[in-house]
PDB file of C-alpha atoms in Angstrom:
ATOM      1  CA  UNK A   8       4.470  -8.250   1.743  1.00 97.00           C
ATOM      2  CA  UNK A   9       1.128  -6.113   1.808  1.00 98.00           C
ATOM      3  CA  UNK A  10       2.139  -2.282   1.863  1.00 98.00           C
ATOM      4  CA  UNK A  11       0.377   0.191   2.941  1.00 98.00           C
ATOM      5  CA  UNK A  12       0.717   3.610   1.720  1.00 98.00           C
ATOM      6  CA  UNK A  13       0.811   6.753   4.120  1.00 98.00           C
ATOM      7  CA  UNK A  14       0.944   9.931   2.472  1.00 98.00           C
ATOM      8  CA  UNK A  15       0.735  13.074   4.699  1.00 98.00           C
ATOM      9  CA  UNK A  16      -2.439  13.952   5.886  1.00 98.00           C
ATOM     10  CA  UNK A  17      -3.433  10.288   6.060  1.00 98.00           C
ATOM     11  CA  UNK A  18      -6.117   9.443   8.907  1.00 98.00           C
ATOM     12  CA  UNK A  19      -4.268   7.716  11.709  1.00 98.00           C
ATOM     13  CA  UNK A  20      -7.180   5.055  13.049  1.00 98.00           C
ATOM     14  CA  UNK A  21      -7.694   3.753   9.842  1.00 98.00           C
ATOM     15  CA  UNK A  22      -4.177   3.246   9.629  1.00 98.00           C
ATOM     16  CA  UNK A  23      -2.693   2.116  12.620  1.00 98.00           C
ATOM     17  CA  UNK A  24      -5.909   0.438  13.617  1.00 98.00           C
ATOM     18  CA  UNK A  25      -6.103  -1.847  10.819  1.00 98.00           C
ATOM     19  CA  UNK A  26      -2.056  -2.517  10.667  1.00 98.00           C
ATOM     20  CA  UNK A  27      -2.291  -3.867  14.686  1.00 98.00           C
ATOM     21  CA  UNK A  28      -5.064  -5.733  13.456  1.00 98.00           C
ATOM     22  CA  UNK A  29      -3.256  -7.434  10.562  1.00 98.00           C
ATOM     23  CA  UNK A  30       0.047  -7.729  12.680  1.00 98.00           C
ATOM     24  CA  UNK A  31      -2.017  -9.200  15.108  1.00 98.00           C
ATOM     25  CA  UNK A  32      -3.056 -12.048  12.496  1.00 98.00           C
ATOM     26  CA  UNK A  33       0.685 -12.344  11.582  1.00 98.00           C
ATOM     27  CA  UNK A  34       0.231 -10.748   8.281  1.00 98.00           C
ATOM     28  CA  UNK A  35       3.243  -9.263   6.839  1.00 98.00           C
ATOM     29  CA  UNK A  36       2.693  -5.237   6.227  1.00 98.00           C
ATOM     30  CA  UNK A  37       4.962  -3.019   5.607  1.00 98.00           C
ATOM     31  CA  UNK A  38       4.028   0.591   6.143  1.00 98.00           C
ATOM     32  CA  UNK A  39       5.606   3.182   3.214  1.00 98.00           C
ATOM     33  CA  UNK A  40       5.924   6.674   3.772  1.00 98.00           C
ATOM     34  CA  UNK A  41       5.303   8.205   0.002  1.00 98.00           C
ATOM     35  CA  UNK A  42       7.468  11.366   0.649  1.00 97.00           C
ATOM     36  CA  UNK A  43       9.505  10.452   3.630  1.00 98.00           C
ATOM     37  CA  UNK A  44      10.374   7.314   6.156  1.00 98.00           C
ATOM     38  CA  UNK A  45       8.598   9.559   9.126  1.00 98.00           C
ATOM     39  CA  UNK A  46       4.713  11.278   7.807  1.00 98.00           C
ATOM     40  CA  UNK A  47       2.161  13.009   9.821  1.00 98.00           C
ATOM     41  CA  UNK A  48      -1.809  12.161   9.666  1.00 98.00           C
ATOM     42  CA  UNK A  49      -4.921  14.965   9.454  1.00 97.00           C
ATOM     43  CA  UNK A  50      -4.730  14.702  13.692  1.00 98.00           C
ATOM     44  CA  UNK A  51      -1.189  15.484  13.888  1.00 98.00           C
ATOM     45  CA  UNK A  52       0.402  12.484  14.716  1.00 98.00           C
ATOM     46  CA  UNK A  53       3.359  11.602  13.065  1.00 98.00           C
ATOM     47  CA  UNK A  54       4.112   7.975  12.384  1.00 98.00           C
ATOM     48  CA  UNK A  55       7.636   6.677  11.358  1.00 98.00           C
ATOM     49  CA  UNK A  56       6.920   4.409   8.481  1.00 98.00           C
ATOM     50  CA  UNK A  57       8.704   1.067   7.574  1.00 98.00           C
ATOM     51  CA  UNK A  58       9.943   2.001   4.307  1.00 98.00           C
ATOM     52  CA  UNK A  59       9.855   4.664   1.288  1.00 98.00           C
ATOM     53  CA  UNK A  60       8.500   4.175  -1.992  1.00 96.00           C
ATOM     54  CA  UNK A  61      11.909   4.313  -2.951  1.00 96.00           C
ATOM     55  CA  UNK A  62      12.811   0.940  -1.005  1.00 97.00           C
ATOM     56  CA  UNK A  63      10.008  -1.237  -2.030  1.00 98.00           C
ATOM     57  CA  UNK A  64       9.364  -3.383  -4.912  1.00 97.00           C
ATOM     58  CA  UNK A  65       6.890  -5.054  -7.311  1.00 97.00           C
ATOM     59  CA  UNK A  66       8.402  -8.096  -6.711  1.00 97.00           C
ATOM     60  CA  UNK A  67       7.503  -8.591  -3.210  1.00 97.00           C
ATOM     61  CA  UNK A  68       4.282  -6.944  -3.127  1.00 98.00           C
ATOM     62  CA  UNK A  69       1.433  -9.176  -2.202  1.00 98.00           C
ATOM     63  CA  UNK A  70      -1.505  -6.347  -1.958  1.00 98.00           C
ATOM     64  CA  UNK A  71      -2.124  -2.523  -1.257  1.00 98.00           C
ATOM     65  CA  UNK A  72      -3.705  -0.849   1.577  1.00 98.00           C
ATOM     66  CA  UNK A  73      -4.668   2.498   1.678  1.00 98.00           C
ATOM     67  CA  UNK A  74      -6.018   4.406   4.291  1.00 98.00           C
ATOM     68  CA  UNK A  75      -8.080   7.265   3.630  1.00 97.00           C
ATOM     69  CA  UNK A  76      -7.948  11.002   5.513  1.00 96.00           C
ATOM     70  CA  UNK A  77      -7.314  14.551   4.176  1.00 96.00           C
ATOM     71  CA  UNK A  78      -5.188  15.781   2.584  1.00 98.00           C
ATOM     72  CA  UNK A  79      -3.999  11.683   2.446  1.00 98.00           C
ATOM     73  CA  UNK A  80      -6.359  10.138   0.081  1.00 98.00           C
ATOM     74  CA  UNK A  81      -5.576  13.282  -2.796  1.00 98.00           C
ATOM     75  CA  UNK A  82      -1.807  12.986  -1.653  1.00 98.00           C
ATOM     76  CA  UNK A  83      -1.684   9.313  -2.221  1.00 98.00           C
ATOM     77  CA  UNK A  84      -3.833   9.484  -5.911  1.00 98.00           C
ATOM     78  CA  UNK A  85      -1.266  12.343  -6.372  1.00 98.00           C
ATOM     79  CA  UNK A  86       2.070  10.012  -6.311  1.00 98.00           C
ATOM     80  CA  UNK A  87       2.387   8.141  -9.812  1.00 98.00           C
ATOM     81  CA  UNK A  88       4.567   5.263  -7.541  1.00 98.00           C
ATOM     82  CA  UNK A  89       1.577   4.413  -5.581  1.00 98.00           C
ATOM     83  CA  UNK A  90      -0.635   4.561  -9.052  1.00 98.00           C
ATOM     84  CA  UNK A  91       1.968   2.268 -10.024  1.00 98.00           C
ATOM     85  CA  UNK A  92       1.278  -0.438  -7.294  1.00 98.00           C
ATOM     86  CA  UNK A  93      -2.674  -0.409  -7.400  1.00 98.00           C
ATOM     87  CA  UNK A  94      -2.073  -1.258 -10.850  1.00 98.00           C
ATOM     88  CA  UNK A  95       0.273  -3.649 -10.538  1.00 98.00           C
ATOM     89  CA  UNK A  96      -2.101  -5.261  -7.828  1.00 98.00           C
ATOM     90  CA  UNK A  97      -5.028  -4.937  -9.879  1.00 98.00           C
ATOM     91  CA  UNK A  98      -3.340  -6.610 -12.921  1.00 98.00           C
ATOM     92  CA  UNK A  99      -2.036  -9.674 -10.645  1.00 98.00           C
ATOM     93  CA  UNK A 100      -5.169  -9.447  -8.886  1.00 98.00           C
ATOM     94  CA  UNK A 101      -3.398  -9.223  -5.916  1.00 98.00           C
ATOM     95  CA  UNK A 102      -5.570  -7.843  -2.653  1.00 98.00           C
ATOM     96  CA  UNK A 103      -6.598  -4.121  -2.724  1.00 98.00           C
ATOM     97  CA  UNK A 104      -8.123  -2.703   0.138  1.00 98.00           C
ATOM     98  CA  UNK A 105      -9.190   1.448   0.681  1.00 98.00           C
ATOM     99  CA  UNK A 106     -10.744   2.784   3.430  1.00 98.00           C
ATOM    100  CA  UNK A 107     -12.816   6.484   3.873  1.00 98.00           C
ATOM    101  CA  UNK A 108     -12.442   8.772   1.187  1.00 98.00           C
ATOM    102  CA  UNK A 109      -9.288   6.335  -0.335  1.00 98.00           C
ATOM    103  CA  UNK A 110     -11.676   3.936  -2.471  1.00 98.00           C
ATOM    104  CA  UNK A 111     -12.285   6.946  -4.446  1.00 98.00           C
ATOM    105  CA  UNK A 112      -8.966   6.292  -6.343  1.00 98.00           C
ATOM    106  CA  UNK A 113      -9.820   2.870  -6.874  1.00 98.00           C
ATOM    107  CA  UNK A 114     -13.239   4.503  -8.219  1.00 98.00           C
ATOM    108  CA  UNK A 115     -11.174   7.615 -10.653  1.00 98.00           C
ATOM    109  CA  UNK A 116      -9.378   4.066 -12.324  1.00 98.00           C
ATOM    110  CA  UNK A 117     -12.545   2.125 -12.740  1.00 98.00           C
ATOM    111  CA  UNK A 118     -11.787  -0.485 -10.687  1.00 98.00           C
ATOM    112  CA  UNK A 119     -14.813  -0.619  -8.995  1.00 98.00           C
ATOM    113  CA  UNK A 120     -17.088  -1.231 -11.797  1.00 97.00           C
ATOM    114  CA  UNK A 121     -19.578  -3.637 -11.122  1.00 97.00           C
ATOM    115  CA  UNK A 122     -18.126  -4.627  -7.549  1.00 98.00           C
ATOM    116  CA  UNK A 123     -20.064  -3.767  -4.212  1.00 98.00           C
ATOM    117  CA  UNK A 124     -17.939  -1.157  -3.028  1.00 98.00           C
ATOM    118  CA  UNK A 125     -18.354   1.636  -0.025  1.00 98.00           C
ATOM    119  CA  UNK A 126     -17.072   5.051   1.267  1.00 98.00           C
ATOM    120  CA  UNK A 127     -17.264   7.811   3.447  1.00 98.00           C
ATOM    121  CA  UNK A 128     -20.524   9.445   2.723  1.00 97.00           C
ATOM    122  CA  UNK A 129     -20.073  11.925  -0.026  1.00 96.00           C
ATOM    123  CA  UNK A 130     -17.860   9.741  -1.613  1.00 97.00           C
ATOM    124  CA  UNK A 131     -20.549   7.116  -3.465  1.00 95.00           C
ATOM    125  CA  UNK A 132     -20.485   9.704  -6.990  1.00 95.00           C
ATOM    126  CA  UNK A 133     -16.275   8.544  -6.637  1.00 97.00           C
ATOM    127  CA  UNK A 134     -17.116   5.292  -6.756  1.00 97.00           C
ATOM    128  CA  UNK A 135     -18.024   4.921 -10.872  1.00 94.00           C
ATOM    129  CA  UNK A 136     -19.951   2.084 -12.004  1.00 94.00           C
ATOM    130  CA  UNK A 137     -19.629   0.501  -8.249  1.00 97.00           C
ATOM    131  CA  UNK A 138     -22.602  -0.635  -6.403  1.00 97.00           C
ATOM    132  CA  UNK A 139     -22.405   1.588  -3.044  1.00 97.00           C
ATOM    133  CA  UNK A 140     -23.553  -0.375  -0.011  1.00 96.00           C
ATOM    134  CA  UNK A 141     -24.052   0.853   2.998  1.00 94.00           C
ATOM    135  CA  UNK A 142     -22.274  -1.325   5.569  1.00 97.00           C
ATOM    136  CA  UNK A 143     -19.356  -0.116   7.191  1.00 97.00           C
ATOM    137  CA  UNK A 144     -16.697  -2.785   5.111  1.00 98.00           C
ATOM    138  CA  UNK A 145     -17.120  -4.497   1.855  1.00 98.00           C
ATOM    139  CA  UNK A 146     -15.527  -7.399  -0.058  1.00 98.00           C
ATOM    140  CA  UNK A 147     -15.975  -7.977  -3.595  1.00 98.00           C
ATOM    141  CA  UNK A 148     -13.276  -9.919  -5.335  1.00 97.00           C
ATOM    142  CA  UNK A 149      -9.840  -8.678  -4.292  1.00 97.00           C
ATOM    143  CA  UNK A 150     -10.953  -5.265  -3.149  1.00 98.00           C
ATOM    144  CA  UNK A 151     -12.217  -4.640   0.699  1.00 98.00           C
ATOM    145  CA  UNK A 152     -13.311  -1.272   1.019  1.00 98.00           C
ATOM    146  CA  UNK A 153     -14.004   0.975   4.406  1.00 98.00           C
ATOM    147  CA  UNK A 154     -16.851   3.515   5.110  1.00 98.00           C
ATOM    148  CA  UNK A 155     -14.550   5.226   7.890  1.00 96.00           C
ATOM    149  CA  UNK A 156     -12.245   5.392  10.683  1.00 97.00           C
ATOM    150  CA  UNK A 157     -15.470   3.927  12.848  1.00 96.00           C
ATOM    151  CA  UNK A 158     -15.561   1.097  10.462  1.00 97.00           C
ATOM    152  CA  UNK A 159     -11.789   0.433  10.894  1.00 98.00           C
ATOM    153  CA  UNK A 160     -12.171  -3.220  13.115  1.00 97.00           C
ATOM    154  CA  UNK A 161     -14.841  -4.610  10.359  1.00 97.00           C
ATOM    155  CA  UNK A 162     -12.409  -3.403   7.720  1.00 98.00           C
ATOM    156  CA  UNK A 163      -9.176  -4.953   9.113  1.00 98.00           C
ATOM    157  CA  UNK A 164     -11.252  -8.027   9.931  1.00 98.00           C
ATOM    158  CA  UNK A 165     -12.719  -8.163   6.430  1.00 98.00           C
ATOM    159  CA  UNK A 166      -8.733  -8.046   5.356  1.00 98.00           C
ATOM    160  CA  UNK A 167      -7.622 -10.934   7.970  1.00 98.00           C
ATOM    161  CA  UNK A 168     -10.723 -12.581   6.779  1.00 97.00           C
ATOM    162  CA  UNK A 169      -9.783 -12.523   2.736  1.00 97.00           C
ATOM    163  CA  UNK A 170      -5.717 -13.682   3.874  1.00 97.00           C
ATOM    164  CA  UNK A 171      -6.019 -15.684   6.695  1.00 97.00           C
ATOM    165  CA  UNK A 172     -10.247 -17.038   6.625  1.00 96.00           C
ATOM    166  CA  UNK A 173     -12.908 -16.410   8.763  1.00 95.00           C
ATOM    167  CA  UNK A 174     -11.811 -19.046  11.460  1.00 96.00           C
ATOM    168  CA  UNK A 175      -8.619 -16.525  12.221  1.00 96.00           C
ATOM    169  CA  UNK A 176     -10.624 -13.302  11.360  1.00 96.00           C
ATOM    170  CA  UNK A 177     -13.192 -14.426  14.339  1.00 95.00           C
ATOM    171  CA  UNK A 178     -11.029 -15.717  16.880  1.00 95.00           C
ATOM    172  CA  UNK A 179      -9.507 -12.417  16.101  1.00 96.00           C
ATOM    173  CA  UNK A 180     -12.799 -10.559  16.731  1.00 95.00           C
ATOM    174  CA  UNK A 181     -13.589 -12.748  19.794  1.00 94.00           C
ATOM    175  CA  UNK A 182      -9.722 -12.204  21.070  1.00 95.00           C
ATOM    176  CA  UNK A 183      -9.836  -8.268  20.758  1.00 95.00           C
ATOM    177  CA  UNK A 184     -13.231  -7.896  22.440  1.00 95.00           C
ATOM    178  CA  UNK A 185     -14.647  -7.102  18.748  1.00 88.00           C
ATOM    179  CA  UNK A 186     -18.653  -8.182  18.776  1.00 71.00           C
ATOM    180  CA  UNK A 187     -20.908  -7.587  15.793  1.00 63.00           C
TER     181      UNK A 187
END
């Protein structure tokens, strides 16, 4: 199970955009509210989340997703359970993908180093020892990270793309409307 954290504050496209595009691929996510089952995004919507962080587990964690926004991104580097996961994920080398400000965290644990990586601009600095590129969604190794919440369809596609291979991640594209 991929989960994806939501911490209040958290920006809702990159979020719910890229979890219907996963779902849509069949990929199990499960979305986890950090300080509560129900947590509202920077726009004001509030989303009623799958689980808690106190109903998940290591065990059946099969990557991390974390959507940027503020005050989400410092909320989620904030929580020492979601610290917890990315490392977990990192050491297994289990999929990792951050989207906006969010690969900053990935960035503040050196995880990044060496990788092509992106952000939201103003962000790059976060990034330590990462080489910043410029396209809206990046894959380097297990990590896929997002410029934005414009960037959200090349991100989720970059995701189904690593899980499920480009043959799925297209007909995805082509079945959404999606053209590069």
């Amino acid at each position: 199970m991929i989960y994806m954290f939501l911490a209040e504050g958290f920006e809702e496209i990159e979020a719910l955009g890229t979890l219907d595009i996963l779902r849509r691929a069949k990929i199990d996510v499960c979305t986890v509210g950090v300080t509560s089952q129900k947590i509202t995004g920077s726009h004001g919507i509030a989303v009623v989340c799958d689980k808690t962080i106190s109903e998940i587990s290591k065990e059946e964690c099969s990557g991390v997703i974390l959507p940027g926004g503020l005050p989400g991104t410092t909320n989620l580097e904030k929580s020492e359970v979601v610290q917890n996961f990315i490392d977990f994920a990192a050491e297994k080398e289990l999929p990792i993908a951050a989207i906006c400000a969010a690969p900053s965290i990935l960035g503040h644990k050196k995880l990044l180093e060496g990788k092509k990586a992106t952000a939201y601009p103003g962000y790059e600095d976060d990034l330590y020892g990462a080489e910043y590129s410029s396209l809206p969604a990046e894959k380097d190794g297990m990590y896929i990270t997002g410029k934005g919440a414009g960037a959200v369809f090349e991100f989720g596609f970059k995701i189904v793309e690593m899980l499920k291979g480009f043959e799925t991640a297209n007909a995805l594209r082509s079945s959404m409307q999606c053209v590069k």
